[in-house]
Tab-separated table of C-alpha atoms in Angstrom:
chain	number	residue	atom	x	y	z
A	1	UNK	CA	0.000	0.000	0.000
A	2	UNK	CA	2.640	2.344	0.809
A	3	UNK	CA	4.458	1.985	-2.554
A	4	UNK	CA	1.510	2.403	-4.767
A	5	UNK	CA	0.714	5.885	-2.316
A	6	UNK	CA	4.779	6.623	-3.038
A	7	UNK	CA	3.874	5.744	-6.754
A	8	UNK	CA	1.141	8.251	-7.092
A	9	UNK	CA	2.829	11.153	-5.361
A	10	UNK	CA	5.507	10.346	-7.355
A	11	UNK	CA	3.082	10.519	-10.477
A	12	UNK	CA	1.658	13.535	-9.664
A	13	UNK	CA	5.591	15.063	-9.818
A	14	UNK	CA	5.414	14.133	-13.297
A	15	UNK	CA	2.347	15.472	-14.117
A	16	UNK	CA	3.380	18.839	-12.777
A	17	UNK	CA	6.796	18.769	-14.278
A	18	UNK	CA	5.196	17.866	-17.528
A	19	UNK	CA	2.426	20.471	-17.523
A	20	UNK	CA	5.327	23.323	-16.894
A	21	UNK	CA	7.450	22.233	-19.420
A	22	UNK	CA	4.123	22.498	-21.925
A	23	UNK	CA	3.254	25.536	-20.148
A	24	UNK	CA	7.058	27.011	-21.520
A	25	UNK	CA	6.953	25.541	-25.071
A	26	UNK	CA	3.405	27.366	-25.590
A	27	UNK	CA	4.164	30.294	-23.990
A	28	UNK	CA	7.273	30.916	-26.097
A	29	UNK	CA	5.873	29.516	-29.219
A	30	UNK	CA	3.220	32.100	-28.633
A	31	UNK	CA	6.131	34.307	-27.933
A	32	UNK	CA	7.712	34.000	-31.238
A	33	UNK	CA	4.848	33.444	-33.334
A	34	UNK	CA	3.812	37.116	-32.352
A	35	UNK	CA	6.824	39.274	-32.646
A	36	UNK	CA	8.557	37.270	-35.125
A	37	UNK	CA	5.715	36.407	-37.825
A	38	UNK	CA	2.795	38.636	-36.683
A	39	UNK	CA	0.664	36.081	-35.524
A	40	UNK	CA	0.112	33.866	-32.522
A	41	UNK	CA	-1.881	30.425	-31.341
A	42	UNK	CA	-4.732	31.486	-29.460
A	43	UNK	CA	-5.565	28.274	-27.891
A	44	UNK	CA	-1.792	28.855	-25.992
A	45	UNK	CA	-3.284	31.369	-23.640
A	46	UNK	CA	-6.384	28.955	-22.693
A	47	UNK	CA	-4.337	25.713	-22.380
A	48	UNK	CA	-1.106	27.712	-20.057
A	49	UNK	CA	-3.858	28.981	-18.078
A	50	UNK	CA	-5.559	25.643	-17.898
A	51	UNK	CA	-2.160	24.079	-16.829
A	52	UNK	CA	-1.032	26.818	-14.350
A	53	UNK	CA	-4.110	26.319	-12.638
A	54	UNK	CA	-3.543	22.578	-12.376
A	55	UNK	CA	0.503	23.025	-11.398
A	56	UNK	CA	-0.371	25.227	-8.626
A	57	UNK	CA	-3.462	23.363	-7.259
A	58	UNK	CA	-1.590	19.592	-7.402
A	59	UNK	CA	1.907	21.861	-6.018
A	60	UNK	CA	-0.228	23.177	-3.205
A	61	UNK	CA	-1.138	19.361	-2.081
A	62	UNK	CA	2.529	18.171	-2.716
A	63	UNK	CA	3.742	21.291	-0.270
A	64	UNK	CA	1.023	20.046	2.383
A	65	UNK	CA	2.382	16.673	2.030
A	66	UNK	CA	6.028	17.510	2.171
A	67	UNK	CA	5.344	20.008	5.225
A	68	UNK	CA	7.071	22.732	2.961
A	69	UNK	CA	3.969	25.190	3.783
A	70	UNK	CA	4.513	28.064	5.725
A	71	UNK	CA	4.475	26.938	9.767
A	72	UNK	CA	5.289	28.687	12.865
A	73	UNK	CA	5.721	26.218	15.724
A	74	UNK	CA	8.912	27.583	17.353
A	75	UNK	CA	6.785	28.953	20.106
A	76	UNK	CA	4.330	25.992	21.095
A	77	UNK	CA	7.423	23.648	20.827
A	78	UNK	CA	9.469	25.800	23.319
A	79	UNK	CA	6.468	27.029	25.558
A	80	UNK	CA	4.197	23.785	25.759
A	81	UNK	CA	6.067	21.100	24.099
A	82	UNK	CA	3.172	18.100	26.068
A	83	UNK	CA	0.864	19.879	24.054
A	84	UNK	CA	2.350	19.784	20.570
A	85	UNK	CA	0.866	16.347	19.194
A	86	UNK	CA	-2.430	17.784	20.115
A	87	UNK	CA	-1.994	21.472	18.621
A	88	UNK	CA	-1.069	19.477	15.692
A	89	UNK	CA	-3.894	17.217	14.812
A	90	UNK	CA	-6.019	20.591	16.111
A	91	UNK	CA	-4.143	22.360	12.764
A	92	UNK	CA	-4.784	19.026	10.825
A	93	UNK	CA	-8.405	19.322	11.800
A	94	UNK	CA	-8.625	23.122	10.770
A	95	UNK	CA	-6.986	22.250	7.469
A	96	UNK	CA	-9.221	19.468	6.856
A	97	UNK	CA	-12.079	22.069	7.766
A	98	UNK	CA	-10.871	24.328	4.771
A	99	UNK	CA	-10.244	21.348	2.630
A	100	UNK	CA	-13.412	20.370	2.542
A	101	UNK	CA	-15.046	23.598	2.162
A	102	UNK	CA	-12.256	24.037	-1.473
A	103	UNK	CA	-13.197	20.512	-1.913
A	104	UNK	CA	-17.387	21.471	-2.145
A	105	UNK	CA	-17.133	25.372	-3.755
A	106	UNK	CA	-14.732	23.378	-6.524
A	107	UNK	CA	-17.090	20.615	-6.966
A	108	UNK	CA	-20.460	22.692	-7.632
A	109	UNK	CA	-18.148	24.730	-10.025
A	110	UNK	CA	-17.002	22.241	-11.775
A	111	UNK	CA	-20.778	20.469	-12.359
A	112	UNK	CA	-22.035	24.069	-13.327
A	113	UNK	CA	-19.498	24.811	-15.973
A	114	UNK	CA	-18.619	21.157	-17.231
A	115	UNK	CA	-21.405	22.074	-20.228
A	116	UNK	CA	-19.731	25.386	-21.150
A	117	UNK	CA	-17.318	24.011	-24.032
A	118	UNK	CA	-14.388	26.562	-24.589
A	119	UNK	CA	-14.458	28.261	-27.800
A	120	UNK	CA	-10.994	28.052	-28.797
A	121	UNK	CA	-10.157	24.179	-27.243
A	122	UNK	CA	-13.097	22.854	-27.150
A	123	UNK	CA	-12.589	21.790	-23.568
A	124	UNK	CA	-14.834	22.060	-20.801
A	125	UNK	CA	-14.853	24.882	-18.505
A	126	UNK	CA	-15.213	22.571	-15.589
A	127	UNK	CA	-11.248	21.157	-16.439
A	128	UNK	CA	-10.380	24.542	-14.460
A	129	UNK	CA	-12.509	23.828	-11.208
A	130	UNK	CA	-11.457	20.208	-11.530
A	131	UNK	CA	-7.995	21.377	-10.065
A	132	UNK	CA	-9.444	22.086	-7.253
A	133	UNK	CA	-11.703	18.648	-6.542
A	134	UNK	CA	-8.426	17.008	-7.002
A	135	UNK	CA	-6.267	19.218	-4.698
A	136	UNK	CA	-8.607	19.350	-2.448
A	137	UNK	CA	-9.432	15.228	-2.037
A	138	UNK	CA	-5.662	14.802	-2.782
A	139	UNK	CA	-5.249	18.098	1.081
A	140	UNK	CA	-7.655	15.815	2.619
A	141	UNK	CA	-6.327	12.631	2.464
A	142	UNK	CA	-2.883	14.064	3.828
A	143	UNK	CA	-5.033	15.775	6.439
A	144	UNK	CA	-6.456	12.284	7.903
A	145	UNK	CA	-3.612	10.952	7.698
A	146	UNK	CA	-2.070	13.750	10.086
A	147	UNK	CA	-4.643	13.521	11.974
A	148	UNK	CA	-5.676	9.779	12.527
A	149	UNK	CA	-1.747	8.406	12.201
A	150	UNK	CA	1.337	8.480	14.298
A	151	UNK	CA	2.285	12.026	15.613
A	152	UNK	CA	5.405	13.071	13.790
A	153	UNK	CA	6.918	15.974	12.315
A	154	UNK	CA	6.013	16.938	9.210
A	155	UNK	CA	8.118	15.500	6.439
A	156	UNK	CA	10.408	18.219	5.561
A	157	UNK	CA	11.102	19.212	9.193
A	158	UNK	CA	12.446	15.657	9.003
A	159	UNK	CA	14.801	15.737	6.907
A	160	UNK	CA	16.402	18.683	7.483
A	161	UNK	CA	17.534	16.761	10.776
């Protein structure tokens, strides 16, 4: 089980390296259409748009998973250090909490703009609120995890030690 959870973090790398490296080859395809032939691929702007919202919305559940988010727990580690497995899953439980609420505004997005077909790709609206459905199951899933499994630090905290 725990390979095939590595395995699908690991895809989701890939899929985010891949989408970038599309994202560049449009963008300056685009680039050099326009100023060097005076003309350009409109479907470009759609599609890099399309992908930058998917980068940053699987990145965003990659940084919760890593623990690479921004955290400030110098001061309940020094003041109340008993306390900090509990402040934790109390965090994990308050992430979750957004999560879920990303998880529902995404989803009623996505069914009320699946129908509107793009004019230039031809792809569903919807693709662009789908980002956030998958971020958002992928947040949750490392939330209960947090909060249901061993207490430990997160994972980049770890190996900086």
């Amino acid at each position: 089980m725990r390979a095939a959870i590595e395995a699908l973090w690991r895809m989701i790398d890939i899929i985010m390296a891949v989408l970038l490296a599309g994202m560049i080859v449009l963008v300056f395809t685009n680039v050099v259409m326009r100023y060097g032939f005076s003309s350009g691929l409109r479907v470009t702007i759609e599609l890099s748009r399309l992908w930058f919202v998917w980068v940053v919305m699987l990145g965003a559940a990659v940084a919760l998973r890593r623990g690479e988010h921004l955290q400030l727990s110098e001061f309940s580690e020094a003041l109340m250090p008993r306390f900090v497995p509990i402040l934790r899953r109390i965090c994990w439980v308050v992430v979750l909490v957004a999560v879920l609420m990303l998880f529902l505004g995404a989803w009623r997005q996505t069914l009320a703009n699946w129908n509107n077909i793009s004019q230039l790709t031809g792809l569903p609206s919807g693709l662009l609120y789908l980002a956030g459905v998958v971020s958002a199951v992928l947040m949750a899933a490392v939330a209960l995890v947090r909060i249901f499994g061993p207490d430990r630090p997160p994972l980049a905290t770890r190996q900086e030690h």
